[in-house]
mmCIF file with all atom_site columns, C-alpha atoms in Angstrom:
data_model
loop_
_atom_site.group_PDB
_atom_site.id
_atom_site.type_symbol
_atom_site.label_atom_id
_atom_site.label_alt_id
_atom_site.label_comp_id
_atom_site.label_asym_id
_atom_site.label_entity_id
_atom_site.label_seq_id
_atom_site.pdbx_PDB_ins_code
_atom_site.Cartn_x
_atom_site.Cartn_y
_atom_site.Cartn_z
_atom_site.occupancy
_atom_site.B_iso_or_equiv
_atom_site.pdbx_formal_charge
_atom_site.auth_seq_id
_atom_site.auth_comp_id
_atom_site.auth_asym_id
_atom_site.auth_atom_id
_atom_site.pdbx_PDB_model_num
ATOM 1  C CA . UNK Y 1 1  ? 141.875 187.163 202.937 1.00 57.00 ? 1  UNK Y CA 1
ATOM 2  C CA . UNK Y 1 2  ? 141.332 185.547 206.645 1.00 61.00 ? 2  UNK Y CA 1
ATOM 3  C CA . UNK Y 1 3  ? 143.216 186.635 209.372 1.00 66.00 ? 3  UNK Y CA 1
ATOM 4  C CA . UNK Y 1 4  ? 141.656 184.057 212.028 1.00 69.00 ? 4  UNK Y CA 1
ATOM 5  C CA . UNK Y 1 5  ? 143.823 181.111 210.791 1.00 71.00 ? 5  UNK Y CA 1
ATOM 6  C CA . UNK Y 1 6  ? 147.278 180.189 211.790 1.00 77.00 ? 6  UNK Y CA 1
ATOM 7  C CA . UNK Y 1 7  ? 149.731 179.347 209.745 1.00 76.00 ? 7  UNK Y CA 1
ATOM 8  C CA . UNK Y 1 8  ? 153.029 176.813 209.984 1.00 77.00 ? 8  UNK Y CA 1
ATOM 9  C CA . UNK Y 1 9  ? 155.680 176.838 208.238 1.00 79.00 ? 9  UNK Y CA 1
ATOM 10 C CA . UNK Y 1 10 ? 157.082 173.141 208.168 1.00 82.00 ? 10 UNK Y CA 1
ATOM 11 C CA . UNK Y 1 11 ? 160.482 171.524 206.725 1.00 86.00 ? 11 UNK Y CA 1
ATOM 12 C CA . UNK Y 1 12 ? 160.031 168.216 205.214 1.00 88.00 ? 12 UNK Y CA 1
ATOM 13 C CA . UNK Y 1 13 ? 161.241 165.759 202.336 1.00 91.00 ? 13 UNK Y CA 1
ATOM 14 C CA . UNK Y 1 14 ? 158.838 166.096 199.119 1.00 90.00 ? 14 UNK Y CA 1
ATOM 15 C CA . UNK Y 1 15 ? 158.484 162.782 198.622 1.00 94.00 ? 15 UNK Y CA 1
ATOM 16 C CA . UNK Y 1 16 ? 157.237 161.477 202.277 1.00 95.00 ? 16 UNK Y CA 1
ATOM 17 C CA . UNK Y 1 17 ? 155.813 164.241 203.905 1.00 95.00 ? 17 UNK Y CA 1
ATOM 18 C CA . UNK Y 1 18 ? 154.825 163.747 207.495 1.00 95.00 ? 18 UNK Y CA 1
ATOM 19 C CA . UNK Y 1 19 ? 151.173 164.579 207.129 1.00 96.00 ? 19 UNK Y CA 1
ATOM 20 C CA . UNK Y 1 20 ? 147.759 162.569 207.331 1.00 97.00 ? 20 UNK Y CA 1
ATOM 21 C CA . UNK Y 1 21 ? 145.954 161.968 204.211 1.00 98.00 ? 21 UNK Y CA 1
ATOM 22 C CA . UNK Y 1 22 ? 143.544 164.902 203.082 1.00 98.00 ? 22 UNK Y CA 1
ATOM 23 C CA . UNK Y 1 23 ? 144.770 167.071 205.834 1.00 96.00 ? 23 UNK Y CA 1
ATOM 24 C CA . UNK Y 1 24 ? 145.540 170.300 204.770 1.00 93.00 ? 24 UNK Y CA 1
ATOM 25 C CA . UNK Y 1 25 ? 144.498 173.700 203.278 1.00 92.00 ? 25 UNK Y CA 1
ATOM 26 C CA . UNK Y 1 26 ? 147.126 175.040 201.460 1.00 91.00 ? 26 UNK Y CA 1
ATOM 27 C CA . UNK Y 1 27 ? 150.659 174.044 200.169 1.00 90.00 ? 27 UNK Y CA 1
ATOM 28 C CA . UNK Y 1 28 ? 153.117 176.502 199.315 1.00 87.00 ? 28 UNK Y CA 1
ATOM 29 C CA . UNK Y 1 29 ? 156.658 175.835 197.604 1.00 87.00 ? 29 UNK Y CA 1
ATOM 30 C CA . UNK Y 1 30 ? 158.651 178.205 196.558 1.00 87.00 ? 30 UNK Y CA 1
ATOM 31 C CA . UNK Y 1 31 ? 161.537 177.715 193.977 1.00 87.00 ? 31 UNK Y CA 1
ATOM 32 C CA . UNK Y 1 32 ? 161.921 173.981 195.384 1.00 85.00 ? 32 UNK Y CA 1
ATOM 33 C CA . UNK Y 1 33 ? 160.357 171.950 192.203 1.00 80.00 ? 33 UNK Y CA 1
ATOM 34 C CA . UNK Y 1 34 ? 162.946 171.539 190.507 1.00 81.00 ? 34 UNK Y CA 1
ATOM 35 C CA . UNK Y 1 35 ? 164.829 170.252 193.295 1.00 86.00 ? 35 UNK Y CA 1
ATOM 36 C CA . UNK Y 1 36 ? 162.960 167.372 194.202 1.00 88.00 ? 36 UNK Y CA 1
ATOM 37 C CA . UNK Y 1 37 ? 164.543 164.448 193.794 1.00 91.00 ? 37 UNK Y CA 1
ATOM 38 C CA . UNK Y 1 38 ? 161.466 162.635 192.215 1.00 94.00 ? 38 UNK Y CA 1
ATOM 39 C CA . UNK Y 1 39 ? 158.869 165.248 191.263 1.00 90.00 ? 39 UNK Y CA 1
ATOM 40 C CA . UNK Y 1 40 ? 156.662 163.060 190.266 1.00 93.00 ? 40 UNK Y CA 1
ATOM 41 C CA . UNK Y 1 41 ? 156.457 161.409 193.540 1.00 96.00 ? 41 UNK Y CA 1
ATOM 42 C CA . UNK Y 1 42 ? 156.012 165.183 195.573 1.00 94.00 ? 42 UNK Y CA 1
ATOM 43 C CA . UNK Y 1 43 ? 153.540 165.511 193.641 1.00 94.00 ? 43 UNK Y CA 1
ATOM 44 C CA . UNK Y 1 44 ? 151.264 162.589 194.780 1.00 97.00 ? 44 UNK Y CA 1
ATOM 45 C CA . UNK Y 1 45 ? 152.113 163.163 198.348 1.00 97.00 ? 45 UNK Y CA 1
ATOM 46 C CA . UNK Y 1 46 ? 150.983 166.900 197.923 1.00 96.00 ? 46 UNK Y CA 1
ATOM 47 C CA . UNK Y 1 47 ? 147.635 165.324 196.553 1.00 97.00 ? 47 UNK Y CA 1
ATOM 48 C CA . UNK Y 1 48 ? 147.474 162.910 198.743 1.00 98.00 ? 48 UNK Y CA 1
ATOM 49 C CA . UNK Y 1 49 ? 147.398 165.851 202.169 1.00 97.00 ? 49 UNK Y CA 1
ATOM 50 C CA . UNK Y 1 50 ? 145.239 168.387 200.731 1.00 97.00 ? 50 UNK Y CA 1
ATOM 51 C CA . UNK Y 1 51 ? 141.904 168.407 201.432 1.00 97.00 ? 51 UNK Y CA 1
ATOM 52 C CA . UNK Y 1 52 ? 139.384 168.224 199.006 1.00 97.00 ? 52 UNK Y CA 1
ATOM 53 C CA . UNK Y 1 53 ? 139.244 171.626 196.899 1.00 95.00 ? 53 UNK Y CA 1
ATOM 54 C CA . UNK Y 1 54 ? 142.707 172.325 198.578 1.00 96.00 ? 54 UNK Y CA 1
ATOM 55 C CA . UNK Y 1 55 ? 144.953 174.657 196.876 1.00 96.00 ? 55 UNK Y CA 1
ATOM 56 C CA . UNK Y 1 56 ? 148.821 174.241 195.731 1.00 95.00 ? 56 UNK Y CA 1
ATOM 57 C CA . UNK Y 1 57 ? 150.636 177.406 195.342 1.00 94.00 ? 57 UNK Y CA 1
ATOM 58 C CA . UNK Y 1 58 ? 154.120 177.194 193.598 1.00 90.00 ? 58 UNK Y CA 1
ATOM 59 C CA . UNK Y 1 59 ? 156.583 178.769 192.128 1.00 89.00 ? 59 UNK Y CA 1
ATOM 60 C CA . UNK Y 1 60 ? 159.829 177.619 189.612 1.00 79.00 ? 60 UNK Y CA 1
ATOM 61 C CA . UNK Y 1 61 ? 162.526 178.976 188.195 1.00 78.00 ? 61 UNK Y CA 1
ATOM 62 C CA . UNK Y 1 62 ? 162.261 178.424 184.346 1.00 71.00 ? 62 UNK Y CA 1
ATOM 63 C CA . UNK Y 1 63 ? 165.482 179.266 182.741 1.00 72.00 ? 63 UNK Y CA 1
ATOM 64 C CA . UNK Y 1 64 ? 165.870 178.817 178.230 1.00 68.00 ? 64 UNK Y CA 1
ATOM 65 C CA . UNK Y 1 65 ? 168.663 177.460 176.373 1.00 69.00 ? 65 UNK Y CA 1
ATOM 66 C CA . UNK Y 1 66 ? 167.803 179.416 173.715 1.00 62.00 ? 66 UNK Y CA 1
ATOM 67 C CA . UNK Y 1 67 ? 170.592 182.266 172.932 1.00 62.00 ? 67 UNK Y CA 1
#
């Protein structure tokens, strides 16, 4: 665990997020999956900002329909 780094906490849409290409550390989302409206698309543009070896950290509510 590093303390030396800063960390920002941006808002931004999923789909086109306002970043340069291989640009970041980290992404963190937290019970917002399943309400992208086109997950497949987040998930390229959260490829397409992290840096190499970068690391995506989520969370998702799972919920059954079985009784």
């Amino acid at each position: 665990f590093r303390t030396d780094k800063k960390v920002q906490f941006i808002l931004a849409i999923g789909e086109a997020l306002p970043f340069q290409d291989r640009c970041i550390d980290t992404v963190v989302s937290a019970n917002t999956f399943q309400y992208f409206s086109n997950p497949e698309q987040a998930l390229l543009e959260i490829r397409r900002i992290l840096k190499p070896n970068g690391v995506y950290l989520f969370n998702a509510k799972m919920t059954s329909s079985a009784p």
